[in-house]
Amino acid sequence: MQAYYRRATAYAAILKPKDAVKDFKTCVKIDPSNKDAKLKLVECEKIVRQLAFFAAIEVGEEPSAAEGLDVDSMVVEAAYDGVRLEGKMTQEFIDDMMERFKNGKTIHKKYVYQIILAVKKLVYDEPTMVEVDIPEGVELTVCGDTHGQYFDLMELFRLNGTPSDKHWYLFNGDFVDRGSWSTEIALLLYANKWLRPKCFFINRGNHETDDMNRVYGFEGECKAKYNERVFKLFSESFSALPLATLVGKKYFVLHGGLFSDDNVTLDDIRKLDRHKQRQPGQSGLMMEMLWTDPQTEPGRGPSKRGVGMQFGPDVTKRFCEKNGLEAVIRSHEVRMAGYEEEHDGKCITGKLSSSSP
């Protein structure tokens, strides 16, 4: 009974409701008085019905949430006590926004729309794999999952320095969900991207996806602090984010990890049209880039997450040699020291927040 229940809960957590339904039904059959199993069975059956309904009515891409949104005509009330945004992002606005967020305030909805729409266009026009060379005298910091932990991010900036023309940042996915300040982090990262588009970079993570946002909190947070349209605009912007960044032609940075096929090259990633596939699904290059993990054993193995797979040091070595790389830099997993070098130094895992596995 307990084994079926644990497996059903795991299936539900990794967004496999059909499999969860089977195990919860077995639990209820074994113990008809188990109220918790009954409740979870009903919830999973509801999700399965919703998915079937959406699949049945899907006739094409739905219109953008920006359709009919007249941002220019929106009025910022005289009582608004923050810095005004006059058409383009400024450092003054970012500094004021950071303080507002620290004090539990939000920014005006007009500014939220402006930020998301501006950055959606910026990242949409970037390639699937952004290629960056670091000029002399410039430092680049790669930062893993922040997961809605705003004050962790503030501490990082305090210790490491805020974004500037001489201090570039690359945020490697999973900046939303789980924590209570996901909208604040997303807006702050986007504002910095808007201000310094060639000095500030954002990769997509497995939590910048609709399914994860529904389950792990970002959708609900957007609706509570702003409205449903804000979430939909964020969702559209997430699907436009690049999937990887190549730094100095030697360091391949992506959220998850490597591939189930040794023949995948950087050119395959360059050619990947992420705009045709908004969500990663259960297979393919996009899914593997967002979900896979390293393992200590050679070869490949099943994923502990139930999605993707795990890859060994030999896989990493072959990929680096084939593509002329020094190392793969990824996030997606907790490391107690904040980061860890694995696979003979060719796979580096770094993650800011420890709030999720």
Coordinates of C-alpha atoms in Angstrom, one line a residue:
M1 CA 0.0 0.0 0.0
Q2 CA 2.7 2.5 1.0
A3 CA 4.8 1.7 -2.0
Y4 CA 1.9 2.4 -4.4
Y5 CA 1.1 5.6 -2.5
R6 CA 4.7 6.9 -2.6
R7 CA 5.0 6.1 -6.3
A8 CA 1.7 7.8 -7.1
T9 CA 2.8 10.9 -5.2
A10 CA 6.1 10.9 -7.2
Y11 CA 4.2 10.5 -10.5
A12 CA 2.0 13.5 -9.6
A13 CA 5.0 15.6 -8.6
I14 CA 6.7 15.0 -12.0
L15 CA 3.5 15.8 -13.9
K16 CA 2.5 12.2 -14.9
P17 CA -1.2 12.3 -13.7
K18 CA -2.3 9.2 -15.7
D19 CA 0.3 7.0 -14.0
A20 CA -0.6 8.6 -10.6
V21 CA -4.3 7.7 -11.2
K22 CA -3.4 4.0 -11.6
D23 CA -1.5 3.8 -8.4
F24 CA -4.0 5.9 -6.4
K25 CA -6.7 3.5 -7.6
T26 CA -4.7 0.6 -6.3
C27 CA -4.3 2.3 -3.0
V28 CA -8.1 2.9 -2.7
K29 CA -8.8 -0.7 -3.7
I30 CA -6.4 -2.0 -1.0
D31 CA -7.7 0.5 1.7
P32 CA -11.1 1.9 0.8
S33 CA -11.1 4.0 4.0
N34 CA -7.9 6.0 3.0
K35 CA -9.3 9.5 2.6
D36 CA -6.0 11.0 1.5
A37 CA -5.6 8.6 -1.3
K38 CA -9.2 9.1 -2.4
L39 CA -8.8 12.9 -2.4
K40 CA -5.6 12.7 -4.4
L41 CA -7.2 10.2 -6.9
V42 CA -10.0 12.7 -7.5
E43 CA -7.5 15.6 -8.0
C44 CA -5.4 13.5 -10.5
E45 CA -8.5 12.3 -12.4
K46 CA -9.5 16.0 -12.7
I47 CA -6.1 16.9 -14.2
V48 CA -6.3 14.0 -16.7
R49 CA -9.8 15.1 -17.8
Q50 CA -8.5 18.7 -18.2
L51 CA -5.6 17.6 -20.3
A52 CA -7.8 15.5 -22.5
F53 CA -10.2 18.4 -22.9
F54 CA -7.4 20.8 -23.9
A55 CA -6.0 18.3 -26.4
A56 CA -9.4 17.9 -27.9
I57 CA -10.1 21.6 -28.4
E58 CA -6.6 22.5 -29.5
V59 CA -6.9 24.0 -33.0
G60 CA -3.8 26.1 -33.2
E61 CA -1.7 28.6 -31.3
E62 CA -3.8 30.8 -29.0
P63 CA -3.5 34.6 -29.4
S64 CA -0.9 36.4 -27.4
A65 CA -1.8 37.8 -24.0
A66 CA -0.5 41.1 -25.3
E67 CA -3.3 41.3 -27.9
G68 CA -5.6 44.3 -27.0
L69 CA -3.3 45.4 -24.2
D70 CA -2.9 49.2 -24.6
V71 CA 0.0 49.9 -22.2
D72 CA 0.6 53.4 -23.4
S73 CA -2.9 54.6 -22.3
M74 CA -2.5 53.2 -18.8
V75 CA -2.2 55.9 -16.1
V76 CA 0.1 55.6 -13.2
E77 CA -1.7 57.3 -10.3
A78 CA -0.3 60.4 -8.7
A79 CA -0.2 58.4 -5.4
Y80 CA 2.3 55.9 -6.7
D81 CA 5.4 56.5 -4.6
G82 CA 8.0 54.8 -6.8
V83 CA 10.4 56.0 -9.5
R84 CA 8.6 56.5 -12.8
L85 CA 9.5 54.5 -15.9
E86 CA 9.5 56.8 -19.0
G87 CA 9.8 54.6 -22.0
K88 CA 13.1 52.9 -21.3
M89 CA 14.8 51.1 -18.4
T90 CA 17.1 53.1 -16.1
Q91 CA 19.4 52.1 -13.2
E92 CA 17.5 54.5 -11.0
F93 CA 14.3 52.5 -11.6
I94 CA 16.0 49.2 -10.9
D95 CA 17.5 50.6 -7.6
D96 CA 14.1 51.8 -6.5
M97 CA 12.4 48.6 -7.6
M98 CA 14.9 46.5 -5.5
E99 CA 14.1 48.6 -2.4
R100 CA 10.4 48.4 -3.0
F101 CA 10.6 44.6 -3.2
K102 CA 12.7 44.5 0.0
N103 CA 9.9 46.4 1.7
G104 CA 7.1 44.1 0.4
K105 CA 5.8 46.5 -2.2
T106 CA 5.0 45.9 -5.8
I107 CA 5.6 48.1 -8.9
H108 CA 2.8 49.5 -11.0
K109 CA 1.1 47.1 -13.3
K110 CA 1.9 49.3 -16.3
Y111 CA 5.6 48.9 -15.6
V112 CA 5.2 45.1 -15.2
Y113 CA 3.7 45.0 -18.7
Q114 CA 6.4 47.2 -20.1
I115 CA 9.2 45.1 -18.6
I116 CA 7.9 41.8 -19.7
L117 CA 7.0 42.9 -23.3
A118 CA 10.4 44.6 -23.8
V119 CA 12.3 41.6 -22.6
K120 CA 10.1 39.1 -24.5
K121 CA 11.1 40.8 -27.7
L122 CA 14.8 41.0 -26.7
V123 CA 15.1 37.3 -25.9
Y124 CA 13.0 36.1 -28.8
D125 CA 15.4 37.7 -31.2
E126 CA 18.4 36.0 -29.5
P127 CA 19.6 32.6 -30.8
T128 CA 18.7 29.3 -29.1
M129 CA 22.4 29.2 -28.0
V130 CA 23.7 32.7 -27.2
E131 CA 27.4 33.0 -27.9
V132 CA 29.3 35.4 -25.7
D133 CA 33.0 36.5 -25.6
I134 CA 34.1 38.3 -22.4
P135 CA 36.1 41.4 -23.1
E136 CA 39.3 42.1 -21.1
G137 CA 38.5 43.8 -17.8
V138 CA 35.0 42.3 -17.6
E139 CA 33.9 39.6 -15.1
L140 CA 31.0 37.2 -15.8
T141 CA 29.1 35.5 -12.9
V142 CA 27.0 32.4 -13.7
C143 CA 24.2 32.0 -11.2
G144 CA 22.0 28.9 -10.8
D145 CA 18.5 28.4 -9.5
T146 CA 17.2 31.3 -7.3
H147 CA 13.7 29.8 -7.1
G148 CA 11.8 32.8 -5.8
Q149 CA 14.3 33.4 -2.9
Y150 CA 14.6 37.2 -3.3
F151 CA 16.7 37.8 -0.3
D152 CA 19.2 35.1 -1.3
L153 CA 19.6 37.0 -4.6
M154 CA 20.1 40.3 -2.6
E155 CA 22.8 38.6 -0.6
L156 CA 24.5 37.4 -3.8
F157 CA 24.6 40.9 -5.2
R158 CA 25.9 42.3 -1.8
L159 CA 28.7 39.8 -1.7
N160 CA 29.5 39.6 -5.4
G161 CA 28.5 42.9 -6.8
T162 CA 25.5 44.1 -8.7
P163 CA 25.2 43.9 -12.5
S164 CA 27.1 46.6 -14.4
D165 CA 28.9 47.2 -17.7
K166 CA 32.0 45.6 -16.1
H167 CA 30.3 42.8 -14.2
W168 CA 28.1 40.7 -16.4
Y169 CA 25.7 38.1 -15.2
L170 CA 24.2 34.9 -16.6
F171 CA 21.2 33.5 -14.8
N172 CA 21.0 29.8 -15.6
G173 CA 17.2 29.1 -15.3
D174 CA 14.8 28.2 -12.5
F175 CA 14.5 31.7 -11.1
V176 CA 10.8 31.2 -10.4
D177 CA 8.6 28.7 -8.4
R178 CA 8.8 27.3 -4.9
G179 CA 9.9 30.6 -3.2
S180 CA 7.5 33.4 -2.4
W181 CA 9.2 36.2 -4.4
S182 CA 9.3 34.7 -7.9
T183 CA 7.6 37.7 -9.5
E184 CA 10.1 40.0 -7.8
I185 CA 13.1 38.0 -9.1
A186 CA 11.7 37.6 -12.6
L187 CA 11.0 41.4 -12.9
L188 CA 14.4 42.3 -11.5
L189 CA 16.2 40.0 -13.9
Y190 CA 14.1 41.2 -16.8
A191 CA 14.7 44.8 -15.9
N192 CA 18.5 44.2 -15.9
K193 CA 18.2 42.4 -19.2
W194 CA 16.4 45.4 -20.6
L195 CA 18.9 47.9 -19.3
R196 CA 22.0 45.9 -20.4
P197 CA 20.9 43.4 -23.1
K198 CA 24.5 42.6 -24.2
C199 CA 25.8 42.3 -20.6
F200 CA 23.1 40.3 -18.9
F201 CA 21.9 36.9 -20.0
I202 CA 19.1 34.5 -19.0
N203 CA 18.8 30.8 -19.9
R204 CA 15.6 28.9 -19.6
G205 CA 15.2 26.3 -16.8
N206 CA 12.8 23.4 -16.4
H207 CA 10.7 25.7 -14.1
E208 CA 10.2 28.3 -16.7
T209 CA 7.5 26.1 -18.1
D210 CA 3.7 26.1 -17.8
D211 CA 3.3 22.7 -16.1
M212 CA 5.8 23.5 -13.4
N213 CA 4.5 27.0 -12.8
R214 CA 1.0 25.6 -12.2
V215 CA 2.2 23.0 -9.7
Y216 CA 5.0 24.9 -7.9
G217 CA 3.5 28.3 -7.4
F218 CA 4.5 30.9 -9.9
E219 CA 1.1 31.0 -11.7
G220 CA -0.7 31.5 -8.4
E221 CA 1.8 34.2 -7.2
C222 CA 1.3 36.2 -10.4
K223 CA -2.5 36.1 -10.1
A224 CA -2.3 37.1 -6.4
K225 CA 0.1 40.0 -6.8
Y226 CA -0.9 41.2 -10.3
N227 CA -3.4 39.3 -12.5
E228 CA -3.7 36.3 -14.9
R229 CA -2.5 38.3 -17.9
V230 CA 0.8 39.0 -16.2
F231 CA 1.3 35.2 -15.8
K232 CA 0.4 34.6 -19.5
L233 CA 2.8 37.2 -20.6
F234 CA 5.6 35.7 -18.4
S235 CA 4.8 32.3 -19.9
E236 CA 5.2 33.6 -23.4
S237 CA 8.5 35.3 -22.5
F238 CA 9.7 32.1 -20.8
S239 CA 9.1 30.1 -24.0
A240 CA 11.2 32.7 -25.9
L241 CA 14.3 32.4 -23.6
P242 CA 17.5 30.9 -25.0
L243 CA 18.2 27.3 -23.9
A244 CA 22.0 27.7 -23.6
T245 CA 25.0 30.1 -23.6
L246 CA 28.4 29.4 -25.1
V247 CA 31.0 31.5 -23.2
G248 CA 34.3 32.2 -24.8
K249 CA 33.8 29.3 -27.2
K250 CA 34.9 27.0 -24.4
Y251 CA 32.2 26.8 -21.7
F252 CA 28.8 25.5 -22.5
V253 CA 26.2 26.7 -20.0
L254 CA 22.7 25.2 -19.8
H255 CA 20.3 24.4 -17.0
G256 CA 20.0 20.7 -17.1
G257 CA 22.7 18.7 -18.9
L258 CA 23.8 16.5 -21.8
F259 CA 22.1 14.2 -24.2
S260 CA 21.0 10.7 -24.8
D261 CA 22.8 10.7 -28.2
D262 CA 26.5 11.1 -28.5
N263 CA 26.1 12.6 -32.0
V264 CA 24.5 15.8 -30.7
T265 CA 26.7 18.8 -31.4
L266 CA 26.7 22.5 -30.7
D267 CA 25.6 23.0 -34.3
D268 CA 22.4 20.9 -33.5
I269 CA 21.6 23.3 -30.7
R270 CA 22.3 26.3 -32.9
K271 CA 19.8 24.9 -35.4
L272 CA 17.1 24.1 -32.8
D273 CA 14.0 26.2 -33.4
R274 CA 12.7 26.7 -29.9
H275 CA 9.9 29.0 -31.1
K276 CA 8.1 26.0 -32.7
Q277 CA 7.9 24.1 -29.4
R278 CA 6.9 26.4 -26.6
Q279 CA 7.0 23.7 -23.9
P280 CA 9.7 21.0 -23.6
G281 CA 7.5 17.9 -23.5
Q282 CA 8.8 14.5 -22.4
S283 CA 11.5 13.9 -25.0
G284 CA 13.8 15.6 -27.4
L285 CA 16.8 18.0 -27.2
M286 CA 14.9 20.8 -25.4
M287 CA 13.7 18.4 -22.7
E288 CA 17.2 17.0 -22.1
M289 CA 18.8 20.5 -22.0
L290 CA 16.4 21.4 -19.2
W291 CA 16.1 18.1 -17.2
T292 CA 19.1 15.8 -17.3
D293 CA 21.7 15.3 -14.5
P294 CA 25.2 13.9 -14.2
Q295 CA 26.1 10.6 -12.5
T296 CA 29.3 9.2 -11.2
E297 CA 29.1 5.9 -13.2
P298 CA 30.1 5.8 -16.9
G299 CA 27.5 5.7 -19.5
R300 CA 23.9 6.7 -19.1
G301 CA 21.2 5.8 -16.6
P302 CA 17.6 6.4 -15.6
S303 CA 16.7 9.8 -14.1
K304 CA 15.8 10.0 -10.4
R305 CA 13.3 12.6 -11.4
G306 CA 11.3 10.4 -13.8
V307 CA 12.0 12.9 -16.6
G308 CA 15.2 12.8 -18.8
M309 CA 18.2 10.7 -17.9
Q310 CA 21.6 10.8 -16.2
F311 CA 25.0 11.0 -18.0
G312 CA 28.4 9.8 -16.9
P313 CA 31.9 11.3 -17.0
D314 CA 32.7 9.5 -20.3
V315 CA 29.6 11.2 -21.9
T316 CA 30.8 14.6 -20.8
K317 CA 34.4 13.9 -21.9
R318 CA 33.2 12.9 -25.4
F319 CA 30.9 15.9 -25.7
C320 CA 33.6 18.3 -24.7
E321 CA 36.2 16.8 -27.0
K322 CA 33.9 16.7 -30.0
N323 CA 32.9 20.3 -29.5
G324 CA 36.2 21.8 -28.4
L325 CA 35.0 22.7 -24.9
E326 CA 36.7 23.0 -21.6
A327 CA 33.6 22.3 -19.5
V328 CA 29.9 22.1 -19.2
I329 CA 28.4 24.4 -16.6
R330 CA 24.9 23.6 -15.4
S331 CA 22.5 24.1 -12.4
H332 CA 19.4 22.1 -11.6
E333 CA 20.7 20.3 -8.5
V334 CA 21.8 21.4 -5.0
R335 CA 25.5 21.3 -4.1
M336 CA 26.2 21.9 -0.4
A337 CA 29.2 24.2 -1.1
G338 CA 27.1 26.1 -3.7
Y339 CA 28.9 24.5 -6.6
E340 CA 30.9 21.4 -7.4
E341 CA 33.3 20.2 -10.1
E342 CA 32.5 16.7 -11.3
H343 CA 33.6 14.5 -14.2
D344 CA 37.2 15.4 -13.9
G345 CA 36.4 19.1 -13.8
K346 CA 34.5 19.0 -17.1
C347 CA 31.0 19.3 -15.5
I348 CA 30.4 22.1 -13.0
T349 CA 27.1 22.3 -11.1
G350 CA 26.2 25.5 -9.4
K351 CA 22.9 26.6 -7.7
L352 CA 22.1 29.5 -5.5
S353 CA 18.9 28.4 -3.7
S354 CA 18.6 25.1 -1.9
S355 CA 14.8 25.2 -1.8
S356 CA 14.3 22.5 -4.4
P357 CA 15.9 19.3 -5.7

